[in-house]
Short mmCIF file of N, CA and C in Angstrom, two decimals:
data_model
loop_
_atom_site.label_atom_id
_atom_site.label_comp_id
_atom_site.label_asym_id
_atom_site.label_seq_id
_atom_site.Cartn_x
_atom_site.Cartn_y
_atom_site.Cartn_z
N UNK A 164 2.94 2.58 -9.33
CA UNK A 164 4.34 2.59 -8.98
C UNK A 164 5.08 1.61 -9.89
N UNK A 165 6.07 1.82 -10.55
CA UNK A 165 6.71 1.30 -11.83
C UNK A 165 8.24 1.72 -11.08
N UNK A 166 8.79 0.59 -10.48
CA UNK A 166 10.38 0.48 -10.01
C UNK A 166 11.15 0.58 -11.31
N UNK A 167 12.24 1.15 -11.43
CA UNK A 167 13.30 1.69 -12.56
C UNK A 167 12.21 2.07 -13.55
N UNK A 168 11.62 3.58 -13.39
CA UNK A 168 10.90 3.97 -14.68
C UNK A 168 11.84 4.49 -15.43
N UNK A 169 12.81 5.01 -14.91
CA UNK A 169 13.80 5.75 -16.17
C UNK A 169 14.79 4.79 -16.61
N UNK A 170 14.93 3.83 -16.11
CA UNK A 170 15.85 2.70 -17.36
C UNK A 170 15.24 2.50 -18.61
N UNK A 171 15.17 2.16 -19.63
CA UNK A 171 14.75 1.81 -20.67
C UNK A 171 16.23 1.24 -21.61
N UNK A 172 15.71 -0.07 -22.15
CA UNK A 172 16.86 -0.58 -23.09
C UNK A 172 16.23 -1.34 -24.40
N UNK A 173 16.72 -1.22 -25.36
CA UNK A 173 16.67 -1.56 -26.55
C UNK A 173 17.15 -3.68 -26.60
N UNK A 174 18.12 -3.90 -25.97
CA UNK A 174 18.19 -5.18 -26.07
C UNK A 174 17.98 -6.03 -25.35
N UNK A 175 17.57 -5.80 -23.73
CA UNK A 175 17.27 -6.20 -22.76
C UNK A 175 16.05 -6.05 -22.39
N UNK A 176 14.71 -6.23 -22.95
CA UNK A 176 13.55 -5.80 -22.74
C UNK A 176 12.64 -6.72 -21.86
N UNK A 177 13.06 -8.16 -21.94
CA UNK A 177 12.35 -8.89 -20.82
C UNK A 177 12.97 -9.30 -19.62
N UNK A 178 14.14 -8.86 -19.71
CA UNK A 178 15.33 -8.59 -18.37
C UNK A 178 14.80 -7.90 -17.32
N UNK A 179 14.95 -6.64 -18.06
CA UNK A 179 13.89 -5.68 -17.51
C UNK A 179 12.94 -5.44 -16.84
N UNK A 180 12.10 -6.11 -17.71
CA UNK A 180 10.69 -6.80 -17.30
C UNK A 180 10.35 -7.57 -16.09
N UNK A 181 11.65 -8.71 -15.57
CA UNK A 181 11.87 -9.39 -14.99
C UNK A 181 12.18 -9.09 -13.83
N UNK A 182 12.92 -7.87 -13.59
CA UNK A 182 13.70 -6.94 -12.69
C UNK A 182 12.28 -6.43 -12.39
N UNK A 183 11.53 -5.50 -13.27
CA UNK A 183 10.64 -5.19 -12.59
C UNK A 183 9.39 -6.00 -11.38
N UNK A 184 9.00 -7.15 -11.98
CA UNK A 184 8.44 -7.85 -11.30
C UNK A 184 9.04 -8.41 -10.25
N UNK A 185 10.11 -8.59 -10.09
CA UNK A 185 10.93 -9.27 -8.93
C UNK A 185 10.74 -8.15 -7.66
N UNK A 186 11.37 -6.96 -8.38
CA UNK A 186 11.56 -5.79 -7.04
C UNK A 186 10.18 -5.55 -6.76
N UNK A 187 8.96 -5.64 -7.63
CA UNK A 187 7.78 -5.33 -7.46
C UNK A 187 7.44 -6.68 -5.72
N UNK A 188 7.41 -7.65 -6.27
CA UNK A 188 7.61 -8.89 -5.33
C UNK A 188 7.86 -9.00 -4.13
N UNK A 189 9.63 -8.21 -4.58
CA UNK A 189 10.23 -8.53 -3.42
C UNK A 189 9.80 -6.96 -1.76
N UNK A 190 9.37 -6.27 -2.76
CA UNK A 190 8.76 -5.01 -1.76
C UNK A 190 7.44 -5.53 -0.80
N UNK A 191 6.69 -6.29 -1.78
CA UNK A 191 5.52 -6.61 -1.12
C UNK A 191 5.95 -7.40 -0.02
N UNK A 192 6.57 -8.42 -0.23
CA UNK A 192 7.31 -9.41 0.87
C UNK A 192 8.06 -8.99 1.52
N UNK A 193 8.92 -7.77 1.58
CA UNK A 193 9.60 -7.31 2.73
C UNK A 193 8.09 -6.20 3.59
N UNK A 194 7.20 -5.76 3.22
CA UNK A 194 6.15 -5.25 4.02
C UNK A 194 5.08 -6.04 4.79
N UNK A 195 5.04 -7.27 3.74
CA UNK A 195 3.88 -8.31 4.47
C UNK A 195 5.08 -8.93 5.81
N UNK A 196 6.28 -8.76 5.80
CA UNK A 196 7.09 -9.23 6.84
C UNK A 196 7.32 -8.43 8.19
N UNK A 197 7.27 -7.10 7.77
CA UNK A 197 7.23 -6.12 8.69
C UNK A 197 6.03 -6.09 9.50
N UNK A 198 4.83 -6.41 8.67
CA UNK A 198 3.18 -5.99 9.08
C UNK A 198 3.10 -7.81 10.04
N UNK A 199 3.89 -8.67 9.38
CA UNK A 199 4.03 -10.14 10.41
C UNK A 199 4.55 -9.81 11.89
N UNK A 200 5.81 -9.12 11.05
CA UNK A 200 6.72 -9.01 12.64
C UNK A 200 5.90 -8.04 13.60
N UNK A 201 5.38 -7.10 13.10
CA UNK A 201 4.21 -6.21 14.35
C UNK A 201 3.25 -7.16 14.63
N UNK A 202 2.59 -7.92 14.24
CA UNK A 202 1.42 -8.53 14.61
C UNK A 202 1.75 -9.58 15.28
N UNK A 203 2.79 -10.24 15.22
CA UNK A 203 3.63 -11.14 16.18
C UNK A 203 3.60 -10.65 17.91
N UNK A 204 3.48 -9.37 17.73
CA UNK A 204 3.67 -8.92 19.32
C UNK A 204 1.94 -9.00 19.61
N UNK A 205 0.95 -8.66 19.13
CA UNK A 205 -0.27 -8.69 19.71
C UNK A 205 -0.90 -10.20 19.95
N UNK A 206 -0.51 -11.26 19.14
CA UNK A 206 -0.66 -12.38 19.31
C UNK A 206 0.17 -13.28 20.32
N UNK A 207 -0.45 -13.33 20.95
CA UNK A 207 0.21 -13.89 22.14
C UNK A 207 0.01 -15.85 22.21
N UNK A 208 1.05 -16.63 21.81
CA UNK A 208 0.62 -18.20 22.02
C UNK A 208 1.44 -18.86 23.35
N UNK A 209 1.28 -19.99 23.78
CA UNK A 209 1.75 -20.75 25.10
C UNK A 209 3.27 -20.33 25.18
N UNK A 210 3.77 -20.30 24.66
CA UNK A 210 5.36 -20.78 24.98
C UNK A 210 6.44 -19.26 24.29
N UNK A 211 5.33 -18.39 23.59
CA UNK A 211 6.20 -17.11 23.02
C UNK A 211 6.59 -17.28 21.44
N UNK A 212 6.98 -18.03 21.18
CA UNK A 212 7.49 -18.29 19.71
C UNK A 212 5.62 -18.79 18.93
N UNK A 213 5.91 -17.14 18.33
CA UNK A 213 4.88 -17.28 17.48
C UNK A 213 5.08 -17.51 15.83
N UNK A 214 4.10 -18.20 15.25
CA UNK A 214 4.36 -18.61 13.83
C UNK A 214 4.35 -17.10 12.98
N UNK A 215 3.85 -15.57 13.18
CA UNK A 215 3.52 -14.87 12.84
C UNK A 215 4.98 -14.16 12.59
N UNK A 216 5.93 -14.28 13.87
CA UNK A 216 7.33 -14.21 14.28
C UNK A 216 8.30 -14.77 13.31
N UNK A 217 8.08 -16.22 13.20
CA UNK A 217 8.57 -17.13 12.40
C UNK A 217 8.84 -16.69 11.14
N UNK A 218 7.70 -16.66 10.74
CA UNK A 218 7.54 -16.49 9.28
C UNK A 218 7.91 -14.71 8.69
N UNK A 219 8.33 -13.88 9.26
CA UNK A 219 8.58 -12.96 9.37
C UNK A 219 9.80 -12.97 9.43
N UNK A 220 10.72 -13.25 10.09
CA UNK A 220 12.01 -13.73 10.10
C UNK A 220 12.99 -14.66 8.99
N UNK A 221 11.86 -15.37 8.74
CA UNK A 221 12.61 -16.26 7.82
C UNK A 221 12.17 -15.24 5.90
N UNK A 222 11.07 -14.55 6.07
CA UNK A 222 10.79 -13.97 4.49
C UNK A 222 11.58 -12.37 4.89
N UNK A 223 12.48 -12.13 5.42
CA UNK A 223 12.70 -10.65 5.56
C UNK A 223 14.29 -10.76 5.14
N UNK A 224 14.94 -11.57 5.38
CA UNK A 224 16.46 -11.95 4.75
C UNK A 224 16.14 -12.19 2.90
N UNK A 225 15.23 -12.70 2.85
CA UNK A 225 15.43 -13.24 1.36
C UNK A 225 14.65 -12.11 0.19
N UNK A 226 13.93 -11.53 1.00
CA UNK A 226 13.50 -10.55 0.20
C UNK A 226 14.29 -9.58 0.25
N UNK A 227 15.27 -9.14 1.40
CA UNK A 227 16.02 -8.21 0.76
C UNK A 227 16.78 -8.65 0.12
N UNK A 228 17.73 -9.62 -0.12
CA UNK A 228 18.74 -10.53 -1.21
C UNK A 228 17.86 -10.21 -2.58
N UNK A 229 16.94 -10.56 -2.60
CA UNK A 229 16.06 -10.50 -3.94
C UNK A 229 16.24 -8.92 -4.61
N UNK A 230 15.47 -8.18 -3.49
CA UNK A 230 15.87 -6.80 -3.66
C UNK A 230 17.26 -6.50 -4.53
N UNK A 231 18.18 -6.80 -3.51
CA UNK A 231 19.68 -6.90 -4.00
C UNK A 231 20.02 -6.94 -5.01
N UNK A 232 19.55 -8.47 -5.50
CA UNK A 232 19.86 -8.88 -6.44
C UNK A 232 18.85 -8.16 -8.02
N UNK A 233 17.87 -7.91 -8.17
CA UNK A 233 16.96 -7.28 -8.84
C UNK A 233 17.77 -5.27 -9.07
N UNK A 234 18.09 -5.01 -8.01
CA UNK A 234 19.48 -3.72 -8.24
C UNK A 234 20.24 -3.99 -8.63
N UNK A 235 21.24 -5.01 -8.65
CA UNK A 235 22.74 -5.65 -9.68
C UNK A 235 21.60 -5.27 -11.05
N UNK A 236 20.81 -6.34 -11.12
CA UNK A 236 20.55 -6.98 -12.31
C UNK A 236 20.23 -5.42 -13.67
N UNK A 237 19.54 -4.57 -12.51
CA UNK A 237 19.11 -2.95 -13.16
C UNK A 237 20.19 -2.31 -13.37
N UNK A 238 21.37 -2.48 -12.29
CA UNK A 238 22.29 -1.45 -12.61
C UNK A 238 23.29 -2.27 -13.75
N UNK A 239 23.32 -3.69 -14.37
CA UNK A 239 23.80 -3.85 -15.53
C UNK A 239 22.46 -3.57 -16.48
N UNK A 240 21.67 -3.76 -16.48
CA UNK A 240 20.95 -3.10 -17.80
C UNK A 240 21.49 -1.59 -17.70
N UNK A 241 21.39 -0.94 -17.17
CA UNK A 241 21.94 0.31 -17.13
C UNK A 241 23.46 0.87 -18.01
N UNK A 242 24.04 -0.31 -17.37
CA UNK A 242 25.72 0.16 -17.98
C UNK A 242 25.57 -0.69 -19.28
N UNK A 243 24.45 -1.61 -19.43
CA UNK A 243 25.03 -1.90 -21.35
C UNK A 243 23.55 -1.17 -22.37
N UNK A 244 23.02 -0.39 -21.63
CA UNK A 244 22.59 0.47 -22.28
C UNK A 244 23.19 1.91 -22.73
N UNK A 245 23.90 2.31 -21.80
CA UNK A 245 24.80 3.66 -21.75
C UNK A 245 25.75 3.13 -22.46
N UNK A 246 26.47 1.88 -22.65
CA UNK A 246 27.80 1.07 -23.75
C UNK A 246 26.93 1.22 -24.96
N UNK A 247 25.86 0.75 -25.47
CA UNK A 247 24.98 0.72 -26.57
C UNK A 247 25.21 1.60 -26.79
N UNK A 248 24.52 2.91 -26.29
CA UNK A 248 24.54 4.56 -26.82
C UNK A 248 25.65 4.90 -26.95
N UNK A 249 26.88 5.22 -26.42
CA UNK A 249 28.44 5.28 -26.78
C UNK A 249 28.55 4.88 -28.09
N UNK A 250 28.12 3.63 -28.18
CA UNK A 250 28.69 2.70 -29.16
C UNK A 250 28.02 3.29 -31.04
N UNK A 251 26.96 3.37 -30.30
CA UNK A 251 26.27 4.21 -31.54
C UNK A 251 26.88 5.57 -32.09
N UNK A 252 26.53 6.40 -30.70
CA UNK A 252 27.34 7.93 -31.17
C UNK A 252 28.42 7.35 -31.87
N UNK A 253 29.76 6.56 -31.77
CA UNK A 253 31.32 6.15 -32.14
C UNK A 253 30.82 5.82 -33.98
N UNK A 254 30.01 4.98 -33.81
CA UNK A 254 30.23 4.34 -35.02
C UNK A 254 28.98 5.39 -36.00
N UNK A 255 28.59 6.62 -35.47
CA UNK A 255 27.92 7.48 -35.96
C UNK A 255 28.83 8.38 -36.47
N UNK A 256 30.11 8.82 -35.44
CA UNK A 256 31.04 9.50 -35.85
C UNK A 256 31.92 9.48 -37.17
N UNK A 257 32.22 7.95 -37.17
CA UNK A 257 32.91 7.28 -37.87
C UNK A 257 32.33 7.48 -39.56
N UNK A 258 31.22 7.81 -39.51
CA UNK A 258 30.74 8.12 -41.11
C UNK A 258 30.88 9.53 -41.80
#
């Protein structure tokens, strides 16, 4: 599984790269949070507030922000790759 396989850019190549590993990241950590927050209910400790709970709660806000943010970051590689190609066809025309 390769998140944004159809982007590809010529000047942004470790951007990219970067984006990929992040959303790669940030997926795993929004599932290991989900698979927390279920296992939170079978674990039962003294008082109810379980660490399994906890920690599930607190990694499920930031991984989607990450998410978020890793989509901005793709959808500008996106628009200055499609400006690149414009820019080429124009100054292709121009000869």
């Amino acid at each position: 599984m390769k998140p944004y396989n159809n982007l590809s850019t010529q000047n942004l190549p470790l951007l990219l790269l970067i984006t990929r590993i992040t959303t790669v990241l940030a997926l795993i950590a929004i599932v290991l949070s989900i698979v927390a927050f279920i296992a939170s209910f079978f674990m039962k400790t003294g008082f109810g507030i379980n660490q399994f709970f906890v920690l599930s709660t607190a990694i499920f806000p930031s991984a989607m922000y990450v998410l978020l943010g890793s989509g901005v970051v793709a959808a500008i590689i996106a628009f200055e790759e499609s400006y690149r190609k414009k820019s080429e066809a124009y100054i292709a025309s121009l000869n």
